[in-house]
Short mmCIF file of C-alpha atoms in Angstrom, two decimals:
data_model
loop_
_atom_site.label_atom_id
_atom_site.label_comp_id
_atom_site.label_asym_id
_atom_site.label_seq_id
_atom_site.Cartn_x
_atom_site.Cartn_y
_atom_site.Cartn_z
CA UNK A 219 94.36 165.89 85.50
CA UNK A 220 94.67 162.27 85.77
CA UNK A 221 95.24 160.43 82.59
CA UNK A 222 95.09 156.73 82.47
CA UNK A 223 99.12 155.43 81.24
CA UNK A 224 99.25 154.04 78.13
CA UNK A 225 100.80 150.59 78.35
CA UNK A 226 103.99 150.73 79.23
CA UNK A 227 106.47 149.19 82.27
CA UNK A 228 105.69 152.23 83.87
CA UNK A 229 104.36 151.81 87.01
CA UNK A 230 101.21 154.45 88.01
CA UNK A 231 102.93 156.06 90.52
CA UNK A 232 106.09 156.89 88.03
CA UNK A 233 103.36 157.92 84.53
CA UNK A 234 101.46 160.35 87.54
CA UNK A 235 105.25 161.66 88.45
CA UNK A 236 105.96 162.13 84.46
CA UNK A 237 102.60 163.66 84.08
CA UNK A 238 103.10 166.21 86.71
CA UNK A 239 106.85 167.40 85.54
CA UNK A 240 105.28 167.47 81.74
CA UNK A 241 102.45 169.67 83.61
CA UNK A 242 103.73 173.08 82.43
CA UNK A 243 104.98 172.03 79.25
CA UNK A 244 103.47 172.28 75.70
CA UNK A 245 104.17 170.47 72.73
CA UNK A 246 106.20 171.73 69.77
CA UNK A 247 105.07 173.08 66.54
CA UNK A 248 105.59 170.38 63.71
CA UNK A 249 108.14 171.83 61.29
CA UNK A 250 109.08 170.56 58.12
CA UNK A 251 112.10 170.83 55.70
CA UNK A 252 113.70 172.85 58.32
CA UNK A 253 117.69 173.03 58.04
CA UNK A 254 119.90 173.28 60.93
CA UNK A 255 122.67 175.18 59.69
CA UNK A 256 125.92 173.83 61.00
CA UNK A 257 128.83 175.97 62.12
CA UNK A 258 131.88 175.87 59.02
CA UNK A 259 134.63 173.51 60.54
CA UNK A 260 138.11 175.05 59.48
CA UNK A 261 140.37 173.08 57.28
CA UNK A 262 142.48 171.21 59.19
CA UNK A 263 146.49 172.41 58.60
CA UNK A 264 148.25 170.65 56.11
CA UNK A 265 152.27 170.27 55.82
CA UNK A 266 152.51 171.96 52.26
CA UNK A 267 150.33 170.85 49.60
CA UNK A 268 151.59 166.66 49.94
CA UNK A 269 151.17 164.42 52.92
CA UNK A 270 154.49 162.39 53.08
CA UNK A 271 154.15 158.77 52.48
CA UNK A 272 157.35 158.27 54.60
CA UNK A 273 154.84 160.18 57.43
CA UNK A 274 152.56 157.64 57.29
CA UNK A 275 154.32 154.27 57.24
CA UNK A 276 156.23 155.68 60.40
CA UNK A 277 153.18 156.55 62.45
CA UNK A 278 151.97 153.09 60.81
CA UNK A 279 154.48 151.02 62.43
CA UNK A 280 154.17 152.33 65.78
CA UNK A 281 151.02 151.05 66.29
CA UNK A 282 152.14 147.35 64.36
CA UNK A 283 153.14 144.97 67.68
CA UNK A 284 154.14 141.54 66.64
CA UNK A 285 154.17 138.43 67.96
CA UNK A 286 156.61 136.28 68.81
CA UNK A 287 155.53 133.41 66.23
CA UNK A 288 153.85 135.79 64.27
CA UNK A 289 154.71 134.98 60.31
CA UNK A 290 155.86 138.38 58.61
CA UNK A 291 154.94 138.39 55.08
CA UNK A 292 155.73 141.59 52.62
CA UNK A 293 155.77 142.04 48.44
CA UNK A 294 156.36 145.21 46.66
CA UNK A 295 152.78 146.46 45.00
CA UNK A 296 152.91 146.03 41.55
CA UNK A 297 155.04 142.02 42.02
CA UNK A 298 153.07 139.15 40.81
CA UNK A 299 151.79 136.97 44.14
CA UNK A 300 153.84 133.95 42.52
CA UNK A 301 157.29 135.95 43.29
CA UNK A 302 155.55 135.42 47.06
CA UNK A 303 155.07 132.40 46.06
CA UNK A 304 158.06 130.97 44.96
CA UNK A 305 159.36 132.71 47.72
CA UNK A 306 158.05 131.03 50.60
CA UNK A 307 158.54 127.37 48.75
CA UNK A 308 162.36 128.12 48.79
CA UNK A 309 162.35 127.78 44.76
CA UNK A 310 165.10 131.13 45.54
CA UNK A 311 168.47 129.43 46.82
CA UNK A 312 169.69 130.94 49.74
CA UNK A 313 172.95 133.22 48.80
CA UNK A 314 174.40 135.14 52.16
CA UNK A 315 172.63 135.10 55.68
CA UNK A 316 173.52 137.22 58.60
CA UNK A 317 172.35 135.95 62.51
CA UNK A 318 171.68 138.98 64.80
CA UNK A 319 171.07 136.79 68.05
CA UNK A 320 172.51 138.91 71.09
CA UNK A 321 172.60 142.33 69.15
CA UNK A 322 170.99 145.63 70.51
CA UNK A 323 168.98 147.18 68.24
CA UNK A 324 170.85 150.43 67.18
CA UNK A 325 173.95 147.40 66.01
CA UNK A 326 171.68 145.32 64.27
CA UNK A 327 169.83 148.22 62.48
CA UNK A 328 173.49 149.25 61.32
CA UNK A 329 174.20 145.55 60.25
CA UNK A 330 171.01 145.09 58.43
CA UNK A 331 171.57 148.00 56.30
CA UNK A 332 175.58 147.01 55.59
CA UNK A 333 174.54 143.28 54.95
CA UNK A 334 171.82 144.40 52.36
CA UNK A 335 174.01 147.24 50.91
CA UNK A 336 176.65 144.17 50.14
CA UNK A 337 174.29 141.99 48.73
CA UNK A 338 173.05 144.40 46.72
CA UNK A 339 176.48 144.93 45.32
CA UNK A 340 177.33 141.55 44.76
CA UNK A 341 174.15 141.06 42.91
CA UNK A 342 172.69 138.67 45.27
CA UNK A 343 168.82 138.01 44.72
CA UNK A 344 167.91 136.16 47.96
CA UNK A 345 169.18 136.26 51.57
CA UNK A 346 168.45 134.88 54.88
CA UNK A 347 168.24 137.52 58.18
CA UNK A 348 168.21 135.76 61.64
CA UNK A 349 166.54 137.83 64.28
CA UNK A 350 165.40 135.33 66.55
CA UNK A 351 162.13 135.14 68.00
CA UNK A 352 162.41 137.60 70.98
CA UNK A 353 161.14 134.67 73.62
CA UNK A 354 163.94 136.68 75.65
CA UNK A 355 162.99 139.99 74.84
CA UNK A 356 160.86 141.56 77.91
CA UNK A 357 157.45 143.04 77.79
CA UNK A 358 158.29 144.87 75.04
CA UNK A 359 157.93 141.89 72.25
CA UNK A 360 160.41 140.48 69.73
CA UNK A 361 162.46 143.65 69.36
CA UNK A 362 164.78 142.54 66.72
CA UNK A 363 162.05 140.60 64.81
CA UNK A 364 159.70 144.19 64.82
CA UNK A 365 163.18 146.03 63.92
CA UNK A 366 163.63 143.77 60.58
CA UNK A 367 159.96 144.04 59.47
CA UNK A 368 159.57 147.71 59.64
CA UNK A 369 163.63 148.40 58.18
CA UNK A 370 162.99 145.95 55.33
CA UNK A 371 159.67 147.27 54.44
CA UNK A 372 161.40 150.67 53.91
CA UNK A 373 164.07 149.41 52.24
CA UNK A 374 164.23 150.38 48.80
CA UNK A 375 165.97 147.30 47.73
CA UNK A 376 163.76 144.56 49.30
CA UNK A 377 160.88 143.79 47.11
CA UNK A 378 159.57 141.07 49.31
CA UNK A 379 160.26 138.87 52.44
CA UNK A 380 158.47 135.93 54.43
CA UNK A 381 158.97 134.20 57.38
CA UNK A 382 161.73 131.23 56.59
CA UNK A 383 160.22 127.31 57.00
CA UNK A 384 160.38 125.77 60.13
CA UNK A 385 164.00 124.09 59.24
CA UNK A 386 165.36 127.34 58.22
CA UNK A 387 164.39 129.27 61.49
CA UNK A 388 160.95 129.27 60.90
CA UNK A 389 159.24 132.90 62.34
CA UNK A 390 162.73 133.62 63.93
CA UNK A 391 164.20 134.57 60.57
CA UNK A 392 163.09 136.15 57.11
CA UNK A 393 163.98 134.85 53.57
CA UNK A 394 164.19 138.67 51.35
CA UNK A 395 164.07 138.72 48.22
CA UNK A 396 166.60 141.70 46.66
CA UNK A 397 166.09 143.73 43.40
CA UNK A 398 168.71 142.47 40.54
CA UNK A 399 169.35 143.35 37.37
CA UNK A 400 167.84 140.61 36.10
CA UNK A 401 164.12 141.50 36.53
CA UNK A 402 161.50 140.30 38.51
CA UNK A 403 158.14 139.05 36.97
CA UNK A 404 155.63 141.42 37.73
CA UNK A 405 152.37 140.75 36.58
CA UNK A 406 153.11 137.90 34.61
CA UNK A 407 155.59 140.49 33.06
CA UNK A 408 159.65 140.13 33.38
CA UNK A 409 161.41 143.78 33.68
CA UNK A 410 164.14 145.13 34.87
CA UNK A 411 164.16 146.45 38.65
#
């Protein structure tokens, strides 16, 4: 049964080859509305009834590399953007700054936390953290740079950071912003935090 090929690129050599493995085939009944039932998928486990927000901002900054002059920015959902603002214009003066250049991680981790647990207690609003940029750090990236964005993020007393001006350090050090008693505005709203 030679047919002649519809047009195609098919050469007639490679329709006759189709034709003959089609040869002992027939075509299927038309069907409609039929539903394919799909096999249930078991719920996937779940670690009690919450997933742990602390769970996911780990897992999150594992996969965060930065760069080394890579400009960290951070505010506290719910802050007005002009606390950012202000913040990156230096309208916040500056009270204590701590330089971790030459520190392993697991020391500066420990000084990061006792610098910001003073300031906190001496009511300070804004302080300076030098980390450096990490253009000595090896393949691994700015270490203590990545170590200051993801403790400060957590940090229950930070409410925002940026990357200091180019004077000040520029992306080798952060200008963070502390809760006070004083308030912060927050959505064009001043309250206590």
């Amino acid at each position: 049964m030679s047919q002649k090929p519809p047009k195609t690129n098919l050469s007639k050599e490679d329709y006759q080859l189709f034709l003959e493995a089609m040869a002992d085939t027939r075509p299927l009944a038309l069907m409609q509305n039929r539903h394919i039932q799909r096999p249930k998928q078991k719920p996937l486990p779940r670690k009690g009834k919450k997933i742990h927000q602390q769970e996911l901002l780990d897992h999150a900054d594992d996969i965060a590399e930065l760069r080394t002059n890579e400009q960290l920015v951070f505010l506290r959902p719910g802050l007005h953007k002009q606390v950012l603002r202000k913040l990156r214009r230096g309208n916040y003066q500056i009270e204590d700054e701590i330089d971790l250049h030459g520190l392993t991680q697991q020391h500066a981790e420990n000084l990061i936390l006792e610098f910001i647990a003073h300031a906190v207690h001496d009511q300070l609003k804004c302080i300076r953290i030098i980390h450096g940029k990490g253009l000595r750090s090896n393949n691994s990236g700015p270490v203590l740079k990545t170590l200051c964005n993801h403790l400060l993020r957590r940090h229950p007393a930070v409410i925002a950071f940026v990357s200091a001006k180019p004077a000040d350090g520029g992306s080798g050090a952060l200008c963070v912003l502390l809760k006070t008693s004083t308030g912060i505005e927050s959505n064009g709203q001043s309250h206590q935090i």
